[in-house]
């Protein structure tokens, strides 16, 4: 990492805005089909998926507040 760069979620690389955009898009798509998925996968799996997506966004994204 070069001077002035912020570490990513694991502290090993700077944040990648394209990655954050992809995660936000995945979360939005997930929210659109969440009810249908809940009927097929069950509430605990849905909670796990939401948790993973939310953790990916977490506080590591520089232009978004913590979720």
PDB file of N, CA and C in Angstrom:
ATOM      1  N   UNK A   1       0.839  -1.172   0.000  1.00  0.00           N
ATOM      2  CA  UNK A   1       0.000   0.000   0.000  1.00  0.00           C
ATOM      3  C   UNK A   1       0.891   1.244   0.000  1.00  0.00           C
ATOM      4  N   UNK A   2       0.504   2.236  -0.766  1.00  0.00           N
ATOM      5  CA  UNK A   2       1.274   3.468  -0.838  1.00  0.00           C
ATOM      6  C   UNK A   2       0.813   4.451   0.236  1.00  0.00           C
ATOM      7  N   UNK A   3       1.655   5.422   0.496  1.00  0.00           N
ATOM      8  CA  UNK A   3       1.322   6.445   1.487  1.00  0.00           C
ATOM      9  C   UNK A   3       0.037   7.156   1.078  1.00  0.00           C
ATOM     10  N   UNK A   4      -0.831   7.389   2.021  1.00  0.00           N
ATOM     11  CA  UNK A   4      -2.075   8.096   1.775  1.00  0.00           C
ATOM     12  C   UNK A   4      -3.242   7.215   1.384  1.00  0.00           C
ATOM     13  N   UNK A   5      -3.016   5.930   1.129  1.00  0.00           N
ATOM     14  CA  UNK A   5      -4.111   5.022   0.793  1.00  0.00           C
ATOM     15  C   UNK A   5      -4.700   4.441   2.066  1.00  0.00           C
ATOM     16  N   UNK A   6      -6.001   4.245   2.044  1.00  0.00           N
ATOM     17  CA  UNK A   6      -6.668   3.619   3.188  1.00  0.00           C
ATOM     18  C   UNK A   6      -6.704   2.122   2.986  1.00  0.00           C
ATOM     19  N   UNK A   7      -6.600   1.409   4.078  1.00  0.00           N
ATOM     20  CA  UNK A   7      -6.659  -0.052   4.013  1.00  0.00           C
ATOM     21  C   UNK A   7      -8.080  -0.503   3.741  1.00  0.00           C
ATOM     22  N   UNK A   8      -8.211  -1.641   3.082  1.00  0.00           N
ATOM     23  CA  UNK A   8      -9.514  -2.236   2.828  1.00  0.00           C
ATOM     24  C   UNK A   8     -10.035  -2.930   4.068  1.00  0.00           C
ATOM     25  N   UNK A   9     -11.116  -3.702   3.933  1.00  0.00           N
ATOM     26  CA  UNK A   9     -11.742  -4.342   5.083  1.00  0.00           C
ATOM     27  C   UNK A   9     -10.803  -5.273   5.842  1.00  0.00           C
ATOM     28  N   UNK A  10      -9.854  -5.847   5.145  1.00  0.00           N
ATOM     29  CA  UNK A  10      -8.902  -6.736   5.814  1.00  0.00           C
ATOM     30  C   UNK A  10      -7.591  -6.022   6.104  1.00  0.00           C
ATOM     31  N   UNK A  11      -7.515  -4.759   5.784  1.00  0.00           N
ATOM     32  CA  UNK A  11      -6.320  -3.986   6.056  1.00  0.00           C
ATOM     33  C   UNK A  11      -5.193  -4.214   5.061  1.00  0.00           C
ATOM     34  N   UNK A  12      -5.450  -4.985   4.009  1.00  0.00           N
ATOM     35  CA  UNK A  12      -4.371  -5.359   3.108  1.00  0.00           C
ATOM     36  C   UNK A  12      -4.364  -4.600   1.782  1.00  0.00           C
ATOM     37  N   UNK A  13      -5.411  -3.863   1.482  1.00  0.00           N
ATOM     38  CA  UNK A  13      -5.448  -3.142   0.209  1.00  0.00           C
ATOM     39  C   UNK A  13      -6.432  -1.977   0.322  1.00  0.00           C
ATOM     40  N   UNK A  14      -6.261  -0.978  -0.529  1.00  0.00           N
ATOM     41  CA  UNK A  14      -7.201   0.146  -0.487  1.00  0.00           C
ATOM     42  C   UNK A  14      -8.579  -0.284  -0.965  1.00  0.00           C
ATOM     43  N   UNK A  15      -9.621   0.423  -0.560  1.00  0.00           N
ATOM     44  CA  UNK A  15     -10.975   0.072  -0.993  1.00  0.00           C
ATOM     45  C   UNK A  15     -11.110   0.156  -2.510  1.00  0.00           C
ATOM     46  N   UNK A  16     -11.915  -0.685  -3.066  1.00  0.00           N
ATOM     47  CA  UNK A  16     -12.154  -0.729  -4.503  1.00  0.00           C
ATOM     48  C   UNK A  16     -13.599  -0.295  -4.742  1.00  0.00           C
ATOM     49  N   UNK A  17     -13.776   0.887  -5.297  1.00  0.00           N
ATOM     50  CA  UNK A  17     -15.126   1.432  -5.482  1.00  0.00           C
ATOM     51  C   UNK A  17     -15.987   0.552  -6.379  1.00  0.00           C
ATOM     52  N   UNK A  18     -15.376  -0.134  -7.343  1.00  0.00           N
ATOM     53  CA  UNK A  18     -16.150  -1.036  -8.203  1.00  0.00           C
ATOM     54  C   UNK A  18     -16.682  -2.213  -7.396  1.00  0.00           C
ATOM     55  N   UNK A  19     -15.877  -2.687  -6.469  1.00  0.00           N
ATOM     56  CA  UNK A  19     -16.314  -3.789  -5.605  1.00  0.00           C
ATOM     57  C   UNK A  19     -17.493  -3.339  -4.759  1.00  0.00           C
ATOM     58  N   UNK A  20     -17.408  -2.131  -4.187  1.00  0.00           N
ATOM     59  CA  UNK A  20     -18.507  -1.641  -3.347  1.00  0.00           C
ATOM     60  C   UNK A  20     -19.770  -1.494  -4.174  1.00  0.00           C
ATOM     61  N   UNK A  21     -19.638  -1.032  -5.401  1.00  0.00           N
ATOM     62  CA  UNK A  21     -20.814  -0.886  -6.267  1.00  0.00           C
ATOM     63  C   UNK A  21     -21.449  -2.248  -6.533  1.00  0.00           C
ATOM     64  N   UNK A  22     -20.623  -3.261  -6.737  1.00  0.00           N
ATOM     65  CA  UNK A  22     -21.138  -4.612  -6.976  1.00  0.00           C
ATOM     66  C   UNK A  22     -21.838  -5.160  -5.737  1.00  0.00           C
ATOM     67  N   UNK A  23     -21.275  -4.917  -4.566  1.00  0.00           N
ATOM     68  CA  UNK A  23     -21.894  -5.400  -3.327  1.00  0.00           C
ATOM     69  C   UNK A  23     -23.208  -4.668  -3.083  1.00  0.00           C
ATOM     70  N   UNK A  24     -23.235  -3.351  -3.315  1.00  0.00           N
ATOM     71  CA  UNK A  24     -24.488  -2.596  -3.154  1.00  0.00           C
ATOM     72  C   UNK A  24     -25.552  -3.117  -4.110  1.00  0.00           C
ATOM     73  N   UNK A  25     -25.158  -3.426  -5.353  1.00  0.00           N
ATOM     74  CA  UNK A  25     -26.110  -3.960  -6.334  1.00  0.00           C
ATOM     75  C   UNK A  25     -26.626  -5.324  -5.895  1.00  0.00           C
ATOM     76  N   UNK A  26     -25.740  -6.156  -5.356  1.00  0.00           N
ATOM     77  CA  UNK A  26     -26.156  -7.478  -4.874  1.00  0.00           C
ATOM     78  C   UNK A  26     -27.128  -7.338  -3.708  1.00  0.00           C
ATOM     79  N   UNK A  27     -26.855  -6.417  -2.801  1.00  0.00           N
ATOM     80  CA  UNK A  27     -27.744  -6.199  -1.664  1.00  0.00           C
ATOM     81  C   UNK A  27     -29.104  -5.688  -2.138  1.00  0.00           C
ATOM     82  N   UNK A  28     -29.118  -4.785  -3.097  1.00  0.00           N
ATOM     83  CA  UNK A  28     -30.387  -4.269  -3.626  1.00  0.00           C
ATOM     84  C   UNK A  28     -31.183  -5.383  -4.299  1.00  0.00           C
ATOM     85  N   UNK A  29     -30.509  -6.210  -5.084  1.00  0.00           N
ATOM     86  CA  UNK A  29     -31.187  -7.336  -5.744  1.00  0.00           C
ATOM     87  C   UNK A  29     -31.712  -8.318  -4.709  1.00  0.00           C
ATOM     88  N   UNK A  30     -30.918  -8.580  -3.695  1.00  0.00           N
ATOM     89  CA  UNK A  30     -31.324  -9.477  -2.618  1.00  0.00           C
ATOM     90  C   UNK A  30     -32.582  -8.951  -1.936  1.00  0.00           C
ATOM     91  N   UNK A  31     -32.607  -7.647  -1.652  1.00  0.00           N
ATOM     92  CA  UNK A  31     -33.766  -7.058  -0.988  1.00  0.00           C
ATOM     93  C   UNK A  31     -35.020  -7.162  -1.853  1.00  0.00           C
ATOM     94  N   UNK A  32     -34.854  -7.080  -3.171  1.00  0.00           N
ATOM     95  CA  UNK A  32     -36.002  -7.181  -4.075  1.00  0.00           C
ATOM     96  C   UNK A  32     -36.628  -8.573  -4.060  1.00  0.00           C
ATOM     97  N   UNK A  33     -35.825  -9.606  -3.893  1.00  0.00           N
ATOM     98  CA  UNK A  33     -36.344 -10.983  -3.955  1.00  0.00           C
ATOM     99  C   UNK A  33     -36.318 -11.682  -2.597  1.00  0.00           C
ATOM    100  N   UNK A  34     -36.089 -10.914  -1.547  1.00  0.00           N
ATOM    101  CA  UNK A  34     -35.953 -11.488  -0.206  1.00  0.00           C
ATOM    102  C   UNK A  34     -37.168 -12.316   0.216  1.00  0.00           C
ATOM    103  N   UNK A  35     -38.371 -11.830  -0.024  1.00  0.00           N
ATOM    104  CA  UNK A  35     -39.572 -12.556   0.395  1.00  0.00           C
ATOM    105  C   UNK A  35     -39.695 -13.893  -0.327  1.00  0.00           C
ATOM    106  N   UNK A  36     -39.431 -13.881  -1.630  1.00  0.00           N
ATOM    107  CA  UNK A  36     -39.484 -15.129  -2.393  1.00  0.00           C
ATOM    108  C   UNK A  36     -38.416 -16.108  -1.903  1.00  0.00           C
ATOM    109  N   UNK A  37     -37.228 -15.595  -1.647  1.00  0.00           N
ATOM    110  CA  UNK A  37     -36.157 -16.454  -1.142  1.00  0.00           C
ATOM    111  C   UNK A  37     -36.498 -17.020   0.227  1.00  0.00           C
ATOM    112  N   UNK A  38     -37.123 -16.216   1.073  1.00  0.00           N
ATOM    113  CA  UNK A  38     -37.470 -16.673   2.419  1.00  0.00           C
ATOM    114  C   UNK A  38     -38.379 -17.889   2.350  1.00  0.00           C
ATOM    115  N   UNK A  39     -39.310 -17.894   1.407  1.00  0.00           N
ATOM    116  CA  UNK A  39     -40.196 -19.039   1.251  1.00  0.00           C
ATOM    117  C   UNK A  39     -39.468 -20.289   0.797  1.00  0.00           C
ATOM    118  N   UNK A  40     -38.404 -20.105   0.054  1.00  0.00           N
ATOM    119  CA  UNK A  40     -37.668 -21.252  -0.488  1.00  0.00           C
ATOM    120  C   UNK A  40     -36.505 -21.694   0.393  1.00  0.00           C
ATOM    121  N   UNK A  41     -35.823 -20.750   1.012  1.00  0.00           N
ATOM    122  CA  UNK A  41     -34.609 -21.067   1.756  1.00  0.00           C
ATOM    123  C   UNK A  41     -34.803 -21.127   3.265  1.00  0.00           C
ATOM    124  N   UNK A  42     -35.780 -20.424   3.764  1.00  0.00           N
ATOM    125  CA  UNK A  42     -35.984 -20.359   5.203  1.00  0.00           C
ATOM    126  C   UNK A  42     -35.354 -19.110   5.798  1.00  0.00           C
ATOM    127  N   UNK A  43     -35.902 -18.705   6.923  1.00  0.00           N
ATOM    128  CA  UNK A  43     -35.506 -17.446   7.560  1.00  0.00           C
ATOM    129  C   UNK A  43     -34.046 -17.430   7.996  1.00  0.00           C
ATOM    130  N   UNK A  44     -33.522 -18.541   8.501  1.00  0.00           N
ATOM    131  CA  UNK A  44     -32.140 -18.532   9.000  1.00  0.00           C
ATOM    132  C   UNK A  44     -31.133 -18.348   7.865  1.00  0.00           C
ATOM    133  N   UNK A  45     -31.380 -18.959   6.726  1.00  0.00           N
ATOM    134  CA  UNK A  45     -30.471 -18.775   5.586  1.00  0.00           C
ATOM    135  C   UNK A  45     -30.553 -17.353   5.045  1.00  0.00           C
ATOM    136  N   UNK A  46     -31.749 -16.798   5.035  1.00  0.00           N
ATOM    137  CA  UNK A  46     -31.918 -15.418   4.584  1.00  0.00           C
ATOM    138  C   UNK A  46     -31.160 -14.477   5.516  1.00  0.00           C
ATOM    139  N   UNK A  47     -31.272 -14.701   6.816  1.00  0.00           N
ATOM    140  CA  UNK A  47     -30.549 -13.868   7.781  1.00  0.00           C
ATOM    141  C   UNK A  47     -29.041 -13.980   7.559  1.00  0.00           C
ATOM    142  N   UNK A  48     -28.563 -15.178   7.259  1.00  0.00           N
ATOM    143  CA  UNK A  48     -27.133 -15.376   7.000  1.00  0.00           C
ATOM    144  C   UNK A  48     -26.691 -14.626   5.746  1.00  0.00           C
ATOM    145  N   UNK A  49     -27.477 -14.725   4.685  1.00  0.00           N
ATOM    146  CA  UNK A  49     -27.143 -14.013   3.449  1.00  0.00           C
ATOM    147  C   UNK A  49     -27.118 -12.507   3.668  1.00  0.00           C
ATOM    148  N   UNK A  50     -28.126 -11.990   4.362  1.00  0.00           N
ATOM    149  CA  UNK A  50     -28.178 -10.552   4.646  1.00  0.00           C
ATOM    150  C   UNK A  50     -26.965 -10.132   5.478  1.00  0.00           C
ATOM    151  N   UNK A  51     -26.597 -10.948   6.442  1.00  0.00           N
ATOM    152  CA  UNK A  51     -25.455 -10.645   7.293  1.00  0.00           C
ATOM    153  C   UNK A  51     -24.159 -10.575   6.485  1.00  0.00           C
ATOM    154  N   UNK A  52     -23.969 -11.530   5.591  1.00  0.00           N
ATOM    155  CA  UNK A  52     -22.763 -11.545   4.760  1.00  0.00           C
ATOM    156  C   UNK A  52     -22.702 -10.300   3.882  1.00  0.00           C
ATOM    157  N   UNK A  53     -23.795  -9.973   3.216  1.00  0.00           N
ATOM    158  CA  UNK A  53     -23.813  -8.790   2.355  1.00  0.00           C
ATOM    159  C   UNK A  53     -23.596  -7.512   3.167  1.00  0.00           C
ATOM    160  N   UNK A  54     -24.218  -7.423   4.314  1.00  0.00           N
ATOM    161  CA  UNK A  54     -24.047  -6.240   5.155  1.00  0.00           C
ATOM    162  C   UNK A  54     -22.618  -6.134   5.668  1.00  0.00           C
ATOM    163  N   UNK A  55     -22.020  -7.273   6.030  1.00  0.00           N
ATOM    164  CA  UNK A  55     -20.633  -7.269   6.494  1.00  0.00           C
ATOM    165  C   UNK A  55     -19.684  -6.819   5.386  1.00  0.00           C
ATOM    166  N   UNK A  56     -19.976  -7.220   4.159  1.00  0.00           N
ATOM    167  CA  UNK A  56     -19.139  -6.793   3.040  1.00  0.00           C
ATOM    168  C   UNK A  56     -19.180  -5.281   2.873  1.00  0.00           C
ATOM    169  N   UNK A  57     -20.337  -4.681   3.098  1.00  0.00           N
ATOM    170  CA  UNK A  57     -20.439  -3.226   3.017  1.00  0.00           C
ATOM    171  C   UNK A  57     -19.819  -2.585   4.245  1.00  0.00           C
ATOM    172  N   UNK A  58     -20.185  -3.081   5.409  1.00  0.00           N
ATOM    173  CA  UNK A  58     -19.623  -2.642   6.680  1.00  0.00           C
ATOM    174  C   UNK A  58     -19.139  -1.207   6.735  1.00  0.00           C
ATOM    175  N   UNK A  59     -18.266  -0.919   7.652  1.00  0.00           N
ATOM    176  CA  UNK A  59     -17.708   0.413   7.809  1.00  0.00           C
ATOM    177  C   UNK A  59     -16.489   0.649   6.940  1.00  0.00           C
ATOM    178  N   UNK A  60     -16.079  -0.347   6.169  1.00  0.00           N
ATOM    179  CA  UNK A  60     -14.868  -0.214   5.373  1.00  0.00           C
ATOM    180  C   UNK A  60     -15.078   0.642   4.131  1.00  0.00           C
ATOM    181  N   UNK A  61     -16.311   0.831   3.739  1.00  0.00           N
ATOM    182  CA  UNK A  61     -16.570   1.618   2.545  1.00  0.00           C
ATOM    183  C   UNK A  61     -16.433   3.092   2.887  1.00  0.00           C
ATOM    184  N   UNK A  62     -15.550   3.811   2.226  1.00  0.00           N
ATOM    185  CA  UNK A  62     -15.241   5.179   2.611  1.00  0.00           C
ATOM    186  C   UNK A  62     -16.366   6.181   2.418  1.00  0.00           C
ATOM    187  N   UNK A  63     -17.249   5.983   1.441  1.00  0.00           N
ATOM    188  CA  UNK A  63     -18.271   6.994   1.184  1.00  0.00           C
ATOM    189  C   UNK A  63     -19.644   6.586   1.692  1.00  0.00           C
ATOM    190  N   UNK A  64     -19.702   5.640   2.600  1.00  0.00           N
ATOM    191  CA  UNK A  64     -20.985   5.196   3.153  1.00  0.00           C
ATOM    192  C   UNK A  64     -20.870   5.035   4.662  1.00  0.00           C
ATOM    193  N   UNK A  65     -21.882   5.426   5.409  1.00  0.00           N
ATOM    194  CA  UNK A  65     -21.824   5.248   6.868  1.00  0.00           C
ATOM    195  C   UNK A  65     -21.914   3.772   7.243  1.00  0.00           C
ATOM    196  N   UNK A  66     -21.513   3.458   8.446  1.00  0.00           N
ATOM    197  CA  UNK A  66     -21.632   2.081   8.943  1.00  0.00           C
ATOM    198  C   UNK A  66     -23.078   1.657   8.892  1.00  0.00           C
ATOM    199  N   UNK A  67     -23.271   0.378   8.636  1.00  0.00           N
ATOM    200  CA  UNK A  67     -24.632  -0.159   8.565  1.00  0.00           C
ATOM    201  C   UNK A  67     -24.960  -0.853   9.845  1.00  0.00           C
TER     202      UNK A  67
END
